[in-house]
Amino acid sequence: NAGVTQTPKFRILKIGQSMTLQCTQDMNHNYMYWYRQDPGMGLKLIYYSVGAGITDKGEVPNGYNVSRSTTEDFPLRLELAAPSQTSVYFCASSGTGLGLNEQFFGPGTRLTVL
Amino acid sequence: AQSVTQLDSQVPVFEEAPVELRCNYSSSVSVYLFWYVQYPNQGLQLLLKYLSGSTLVKGINGFEAEFNKSQTSFHLRKPSVHISDTAEYFCAVSSSGNTGKLIFGQGTTLQVKP
């Protein structure tokens, strides 16, 4: 049981490039989330999904897109990378019922945009 | 709207001393409260959570927190810290809705000195 896995661990992009951050969970969780973490700012929600085919915006969605074609996968897409997107990105998942309120986090992707 | 304020950005403490990390929240509805810990270069791990019932909540690694509704606080405590407790700690709040979305505080870095 791997939990939540993210790839890549590190990435350097040039301004204007695009990339997809991968997230997979093997706990059969319906709910998945993408956060970004900036120093001294805590974690901010980018997008979330309550099930396959259903996604919605969080606090800071601009510059990002997501899709959820399967229960397991929730990729985050950056179309035109900007220096403001330099951050650490975390994917998380949670189950239903009372389990909805505990999120399990992946190890993170550290992204630098130059 | 909900918000979370962690009152200290850094807390230095000597090994075996007690520690309290402070968290205040604001919300117009019933909330669920959480403390997560992030060790260096890792994802977040749940320490403890308050959903309902007893206001004193015990978590992993000897940590506990007390929910105080009148003061809208959820402070984290440990009677005797170890070097291995050095990490960043995040307080988070979730409303009793059906998406499980979390609002995080800015984080408190606990530095345990020998």
JSON list of N, CA and C in Angstrom, two decimals, chain A residues 31 33 35 37 40-43 45 48 50 57 59 90 94 98 100-103 105-107 110, chain B residues 32 34 36 38 41-44 46 49 51 88 90 94 97-106:
[
{"chain": "A", "resi": 31, "resn": "TYR", "atom": "N", "xyz": [-11.91, 11.57, -2.78]},
{"chain": "A", "resi": 31, "resn": "TYR", "atom": "CA", "xyz": [-11.55, 12.98, -2.73]},
{"chain": "A", "resi": 31, "resn": "TYR", "atom": "C", "xyz": [-10.06, 13.15, -2.90]},
{"chain": "A", "resi": 33, "resn": "TYR", "atom": "N", "xyz": [-6.88, 16.33, -3.74]},
{"chain": "A", "resi": 33, "resn": "TYR", "atom": "CA", "xyz": [-6.61, 17.76, -3.60]},
{"chain": "A", "resi": 33, "resn": "TYR", "atom": "C", "xyz": [-5.21, 18.06, -4.09]},
{"chain": "A", "resi": 35, "resn": "TYR", "atom": "N", "xyz": [-2.33, 21.14, -3.43]},
{"chain": "A", "resi": 35, "resn": "TYR", "atom": "CA", "xyz": [-1.95, 22.32, -2.68]},
{"chain": "A", "resi": 35, "resn": "TYR", "atom": "C", "xyz": [-0.59, 22.81, -3.18]},
{"chain": "A", "resi": 37, "resn": "GLN", "atom": "N", "xyz": [2.71, 25.01, -1.46]},
{"chain": "A", "resi": 37, "resn": "GLN", "atom": "CA", "xyz": [3.28, 25.47, -0.20]},
{"chain": "A", "resi": 37, "resn": "GLN", "atom": "C", "xyz": [4.39, 26.45, -0.48]},
{"chain": "A", "resi": 40, "resn": "GLY", "atom": "N", "xyz": [6.34, 30.39, 4.79]},
{"chain": "A", "resi": 40, "resn": "GLY", "atom": "CA", "xyz": [5.60, 31.30, 5.65]},
{"chain": "A", "resi": 40, "resn": "GLY", "atom": "C", "xyz": [4.14, 31.49, 5.28]},
{"chain": "A", "resi": 41, "resn": "MET", "atom": "N", "xyz": [3.66, 30.72, 4.30]},
{"chain": "A", "resi": 41, "resn": "MET", "atom": "CA", "xyz": [2.29, 30.93, 3.82]},
{"chain": "A", "resi": 41, "resn": "MET", "atom": "C", "xyz": [1.38, 29.74, 4.08]},
{"chain": "A", "resi": 42, "resn": "GLY", "atom": "N", "xyz": [1.91, 28.68, 4.65]},
{"chain": "A", "resi": 42, "resn": "GLY", "atom": "CA", "xyz": [1.09, 27.49, 4.82]},
{"chain": "A", "resi": 42, "resn": "GLY", "atom": "C", "xyz": [0.81, 26.83, 3.48]},
{"chain": "A", "resi": 43, "resn": "LEU", "atom": "N", "xyz": [-0.27, 26.08, 3.40]},
{"chain": "A", "resi": 43, "resn": "LEU", "atom": "CA", "xyz": [-0.66, 25.42, 2.17]},
{"chain": "A", "resi": 43, "resn": "LEU", "atom": "C", "xyz": [-1.92, 26.08, 1.62]},
{"chain": "A", "resi": 45, "resn": "LEU", "atom": "N", "xyz": [-4.98, 25.73, -1.31]},
{"chain": "A", "resi": 45, "resn": "LEU", "atom": "CA", "xyz": [-5.65, 24.76, -2.16]},
{"chain": "A", "resi": 45, "resn": "LEU", "atom": "C", "xyz": [-5.74, 25.30, -3.58]},
{"chain": "A", "resi": 48, "resn": "TYR", "atom": "N", "xyz": [-9.49, 20.74, -6.37]},
{"chain": "A", "resi": 48, "resn": "TYR", "atom": "CA", "xyz": [-9.86, 19.52, -5.70]},
{"chain": "A", "resi": 48, "resn": "TYR", "atom": "C", "xyz": [-10.87, 18.75, -6.54]},
{"chain": "A", "resi": 50, "resn": "VAL", "atom": "N", "xyz": [-14.03, 15.61, -6.11]},
{"chain": "A", "resi": 50, "resn": "VAL", "atom": "CA", "xyz": [-14.83, 14.77, -5.21]},
{"chain": "A", "resi": 50, "resn": "VAL", "atom": "C", "xyz": [-15.12, 13.41, -5.83]},
{"chain": "A", "resi": 57, "resn": "LYS", "atom": "N", "xyz": [-12.44, 24.45, -8.42]},
{"chain": "A", "resi": 57, "resn": "LYS", "atom": "CA", "xyz": [-11.34, 25.34, -8.06]},
{"chain": "A", "resi": 57, "resn": "LYS", "atom": "C", "xyz": [-11.23, 25.51, -6.56]},
{"chain": "A", "resi": 59, "resn": "GLU", "atom": "N", "xyz": [-8.53, 27.90, -3.70]},
{"chain": "A", "resi": 59, "resn": "GLU", "atom": "CA", "xyz": [-8.21, 29.31, -3.45]},
{"chain": "A", "resi": 59, "resn": "GLU", "atom": "C", "xyz": [-7.38, 29.95, -4.54]},
{"chain": "A", "resi": 90, "resn": "PHE", "atom": "N", "xyz": [1.87, 19.72, -3.25]},
{"chain": "A", "resi": 90, "resn": "PHE", "atom": "CA", "xyz": [1.46, 18.52, -2.56]},
{"chain": "A", "resi": 90, "resn": "PHE", "atom": "C", "xyz": [0.11, 18.06, -3.06]},
{"chain": "A", "resi": 94, "resn": "SER", "atom": "N", "xyz": [-8.53, 11.82, 0.46]},
{"chain": "A", "resi": 94, "resn": "SER", "atom": "CA", "xyz": [-9.28, 11.42, 1.65]},
{"chain": "A", "resi": 94, "resn": "SER", "atom": "C", "xyz": [-10.47, 10.58, 1.23]},
{"chain": "A", "resi": 98, "resn": "LEU", "atom": "N", "xyz": [-16.52, 9.84, 7.97]},
{"chain": "A", "resi": 98, "resn": "LEU", "atom": "CA", "xyz": [-15.58, 10.50, 8.88]},
{"chain": "A", "resi": 98, "resn": "LEU", "atom": "C", "xyz": [-14.18, 10.51, 8.29]},
{"chain": "A", "resi": 100, "resn": "LEU", "atom": "N", "xyz": [-13.42, 11.36, 5.51]},
{"chain": "A", "resi": 100, "resn": "LEU", "atom": "CA", "xyz": [-13.31, 12.55, 4.66]},
{"chain": "A", "resi": 100, "resn": "LEU", "atom": "C", "xyz": [-12.43, 13.60, 5.32]},
{"chain": "A", "resi": 101, "resn": "ASN", "atom": "N", "xyz": [-12.39, 13.57, 6.63]},
{"chain": "A", "resi": 101, "resn": "ASN", "atom": "CA", "xyz": [-11.73, 14.66, 7.34]},
{"chain": "A", "resi": 101, "resn": "ASN", "atom": "C", "xyz": [-10.27, 14.39, 7.65]},
{"chain": "A", "resi": 102, "resn": "GLU", "atom": "N", "xyz": [-9.72, 13.31, 7.19]},
{"chain": "A", "resi": 102, "resn": "GLU", "atom": "CA", "xyz": [-8.29, 13.09, 7.32]},
{"chain": "A", "resi": 102, "resn": "GLU", "atom": "C", "xyz": [-7.69, 12.99, 5.93]},
{"chain": "A", "resi": 103, "resn": "GLN", "atom": "N", "xyz": [-6.82, 13.88, 5.61]},
{"chain": "A", "resi": 103, "resn": "GLN", "atom": "CA", "xyz": [-6.17, 13.86, 4.31]},
{"chain": "A", "resi": 103, "resn": "GLN", "atom": "C", "xyz": [-4.81, 13.21, 4.42]},
{"chain": "A", "resi": 105, "resn": "PHE", "atom": "N", "xyz": [-1.18, 12.80, 2.55]},
{"chain": "A", "resi": 105, "resn": "PHE", "atom": "CA", "xyz": [-0.39, 13.62, 1.64]},
{"chain": "A", "resi": 105, "resn": "PHE", "atom": "C", "xyz": [0.71, 12.82, 0.96]},
{"chain": "A", "resi": 106, "resn": "GLY", "atom": "N", "xyz": [1.01, 13.22, -0.27]},
{"chain": "A", "resi": 106, "resn": "GLY", "atom": "CA", "xyz": [2.17, 12.70, -0.96]},
{"chain": "A", "resi": 106, "resn": "GLY", "atom": "C", "xyz": [3.43, 13.41, -0.50]},
{"chain": "A", "resi": 107, "resn": "PRO", "atom": "N", "xyz": [4.60, 12.99, -1.00]},
{"chain": "A", "resi": 107, "resn": "PRO", "atom": "CA", "xyz": [5.88, 13.55, -0.56]},
{"chain": "A", "resi": 107, "resn": "PRO", "atom": "C", "xyz": [6.19, 14.92, -1.16]},
{"chain": "A", "resi": 110, "resn": "ARG", "atom": "N", "xyz": [8.97, 19.57, -5.85]},
{"chain": "A", "resi": 110, "resn": "ARG", "atom": "CA", "xyz": [9.58, 20.90, -5.73]},
{"chain": "A", "resi": 110, "resn": "ARG", "atom": "C", "xyz": [9.82, 21.44, -7.13]},
{"chain": "B", "resi": 32, "resn": "TYR", "atom": "N", "xyz": [-14.21, 21.27, 12.10]},
{"chain": "B", "resi": 32, "resn": "TYR", "atom": "CA", "xyz": [-13.32, 20.20, 12.49]},
{"chain": "B", "resi": 32, "resn": "TYR", "atom": "C", "xyz": [-11.91, 20.79, 12.51]},
{"chain": "B", "resi": 34, "resn": "PHE", "atom": "N", "xyz": [-7.55, 20.28, 13.03]},
{"chain": "B", "resi": 34, "resn": "PHE", "atom": "CA", "xyz": [-6.47, 19.32, 12.80]},
{"chain": "B", "resi": 34, "resn": "PHE", "atom": "C", "xyz": [-5.11, 19.95, 13.10]},
{"chain": "B", "resi": 36, "resn": "TYR", "atom": "N", "xyz": [-1.23, 18.98, 11.73]},
{"chain": "B", "resi": 36, "resn": "TYR", "atom": "CA", "xyz": [-0.37, 18.16, 10.89]},
{"chain": "B", "resi": 36, "resn": "TYR", "atom": "C", "xyz": [1.08, 18.51, 11.19]},
{"chain": "B", "resi": 38, "resn": "GLN", "atom": "N", "xyz": [5.09, 18.30, 9.53]},
{"chain": "B", "resi": 38, "resn": "GLN", "atom": "CA", "xyz": [5.89, 18.11, 8.32]},
{"chain": "B", "resi": 38, "resn": "GLN", "atom": "C", "xyz": [7.36, 18.05, 8.70]},
{"chain": "B", "resi": 41, "resn": "ASN", "atom": "N", "xyz": [11.68, 17.95, 4.18]},
{"chain": "B", "resi": 41, "resn": "ASN", "atom": "CA", "xyz": [11.63, 17.31, 2.86]},
{"chain": "B", "resi": 41, "resn": "ASN", "atom": "C", "xyz": [10.63, 16.16, 2.79]},
{"chain": "B", "resi": 42, "resn": "GLN", "atom": "N", "xyz": [9.58, 16.24, 3.58]},
{"chain": "B", "resi": 42, "resn": "GLN", "atom": "CA", "xyz": [8.54, 15.22, 3.53]},
{"chain": "B", "resi": 42, "resn": "GLN", "atom": "C", "xyz": [7.16, 15.87, 3.38]},
{"chain": "B", "resi": 43, "resn": "GLY", "atom": "N", "xyz": [6.15, 15.02, 3.13]},
{"chain": "B", "resi": 43, "resn": "GLY", "atom": "CA", "xyz": [4.78, 15.49, 3.11]},
{"chain": "B", "resi": 43, "resn": "GLY", "atom": "C", "xyz": [4.25, 15.67, 4.51]},
{"chain": "B", "resi": 44, "resn": "LEU", "atom": "N", "xyz": [2.98, 16.05, 4.60]},
{"chain": "B", "resi": 44, "resn": "LEU", "atom": "CA", "xyz": [2.36, 16.28, 5.90]},
{"chain": "B", "resi": 44, "resn": "LEU", "atom": "C", "xyz": [1.78, 14.98, 6.44]},
{"chain": "B", "resi": 46, "resn": "LEU", "atom": "N", "xyz": [-0.77, 13.50, 9.68]},
{"chain": "B", "resi": 46, "resn": "LEU", "atom": "CA", "xyz": [-1.74, 13.91, 10.69]},
{"chain": "B", "resi": 46, "resn": "LEU", "atom": "C", "xyz": [-1.23, 13.58, 12.09]},
{"chain": "B", "resi": 49, "resn": "LYS", "atom": "N", "xyz": [-6.76, 15.14, 15.57]},
{"chain": "B", "resi": 49, "resn": "LYS", "atom": "CA", "xyz": [-7.91, 15.84, 15.01]},
{"chain": "B", "resi": 49, "resn": "LYS", "atom": "C", "xyz": [-9.01, 15.93, 16.05]},
{"chain": "B", "resi": 51, "resn": "LEU", "atom": "N", "xyz": [-13.06, 16.24, 16.01]},
{"chain": "B", "resi": 51, "resn": "LEU", "atom": "CA", "xyz": [-14.29, 16.22, 15.21]},
{"chain": "B", "resi": 51, "resn": "LEU", "atom": "C", "xyz": [-15.50, 16.54, 16.08]},
{"chain": "B", "resi": 88, "resn": "GLU", "atom": "N", "xyz": [8.00, 21.27, 11.14]},
{"chain": "B", "resi": 88, "resn": "GLU", "atom": "CA", "xyz": [7.02, 22.34, 10.99]},
{"chain": "B", "resi": 88, "resn": "GLU", "atom": "C", "xyz": [5.63, 21.77, 11.29]},
{"chain": "B", "resi": 90, "resn": "PHE", "atom": "N", "xyz": [1.43, 22.41, 11.35]},
{"chain": "B", "resi": 90, "resn": "PHE", "atom": "CA", "xyz": [0.35, 23.17, 10.72]},
{"chain": "B", "resi": 90, "resn": "PHE", "atom": "C", "xyz": [-0.97, 22.88, 11.41]},
{"chain": "B", "resi": 94, "resn": "SER", "atom": "N", "xyz": [-11.59, 22.60, 8.92]},
{"chain": "B", "resi": 94, "resn": "SER", "atom": "CA", "xyz": [-12.48, 22.16, 7.86]},
{"chain": "B", "resi": 94, "resn": "SER", "atom": "C", "xyz": [-13.91, 22.37, 8.35]},
{"chain": "B", "resi": 97, "resn": "GLY", "atom": "N", "xyz": [-18.82, 20.36, 5.88]},
{"chain": "B", "resi": 97, "resn": "GLY", "atom": "CA", "xyz": [-19.44, 20.22, 4.58]},
{"chain": "B", "resi": 97, "resn": "GLY", "atom": "C", "xyz": [-19.11, 18.89, 3.97]},
{"chain": "B", "resi": 98, "resn": "ASN", "atom": "N", "xyz": [-19.26, 18.77, 2.68]},
{"chain": "B", "resi": 98, "resn": "ASN", "atom": "CA", "xyz": [-19.06, 17.47, 2.04]},
{"chain": "B", "resi": 98, "resn": "ASN", "atom": "C", "xyz": [-17.90, 17.45, 1.05]},
{"chain": "B", "resi": 99, "resn": "THR", "atom": "N", "xyz": [-16.93, 18.33, 1.23]},
{"chain": "B", "resi": 99, "resn": "THR", "atom": "CA", "xyz": [-15.77, 18.31, 0.34]},
{"chain": "B", "resi": 99, "resn": "THR", "atom": "C", "xyz": [-14.48, 18.04, 1.08]},
{"chain": "B", "resi": 100, "resn": "GLY", "atom": "N", "xyz": [-14.47, 18.16, 2.38]},
{"chain": "B", "resi": 100, "resn": "GLY", "atom": "CA", "xyz": [-13.26, 17.91, 3.16]},
{"chain": "B", "resi": 100, "resn": "GLY", "atom": "C", "xyz": [-12.17, 18.94, 2.97]},
{"chain": "B", "resi": 101, "resn": "LYS", "atom": "N", "xyz": [-12.47, 20.06, 2.35]},
{"chain": "B", "resi": 101, "resn": "LYS", "atom": "CA", "xyz": [-11.43, 21.06, 2.11]},
{"chain": "B", "resi": 101, "resn": "LYS", "atom": "C", "xyz": [-10.86, 21.58, 3.43]},
{"chain": "B", "resi": 102, "resn": "LEU", "atom": "N", "xyz": [-9.54, 21.75, 3.46]},
{"chain": "B", "resi": 102, "resn": "LEU", "atom": "CA", "xyz": [-8.85, 22.25, 4.64]},
{"chain": "B", "resi": 102, "resn": "LEU", "atom": "C", "xyz": [-8.33, 23.66, 4.39]},
{"chain": "B", "resi": 103, "resn": "ILE", "atom": "N", "xyz": [-8.43, 24.49, 5.41]},
{"chain": "B", "resi": 103, "resn": "ILE", "atom": "CA", "xyz": [-7.78, 25.80, 5.43]},
{"chain": "B", "resi": 103, "resn": "ILE", "atom": "C", "xyz": [-6.64, 25.70, 6.43]},
{"chain": "B", "resi": 104, "resn": "PHE", "atom": "N", "xyz": [-5.42, 25.99, 5.97]},
{"chain": "B", "resi": 104, "resn": "PHE", "atom": "CA", "xyz": [-4.24, 25.83, 6.80]},
{"chain": "B", "resi": 104, "resn": "PHE", "atom": "C", "xyz": [-3.79, 27.16, 7.38]},
{"chain": "B", "resi": 105, "resn": "GLY", "atom": "N", "xyz": [-3.18, 27.08, 8.56]},
{"chain": "B", "resi": 105, "resn": "GLY", "atom": "CA", "xyz": [-2.45, 28.21, 9.10]},
{"chain": "B", "resi": 105, "resn": "GLY", "atom": "C", "xyz": [-1.09, 28.32, 8.42]},
{"chain": "B", "resi": 106, "resn": "GLN", "atom": "N", "xyz": [-0.34, 29.32, 8.83]},
{"chain": "B", "resi": 106, "resn": "GLN", "atom": "CA", "xyz": [0.93, 29.63, 8.17]},
{"chain": "B", "resi": 106, "resn": "GLN", "atom": "C", "xyz": [2.06, 28.68, 8.57]}
]
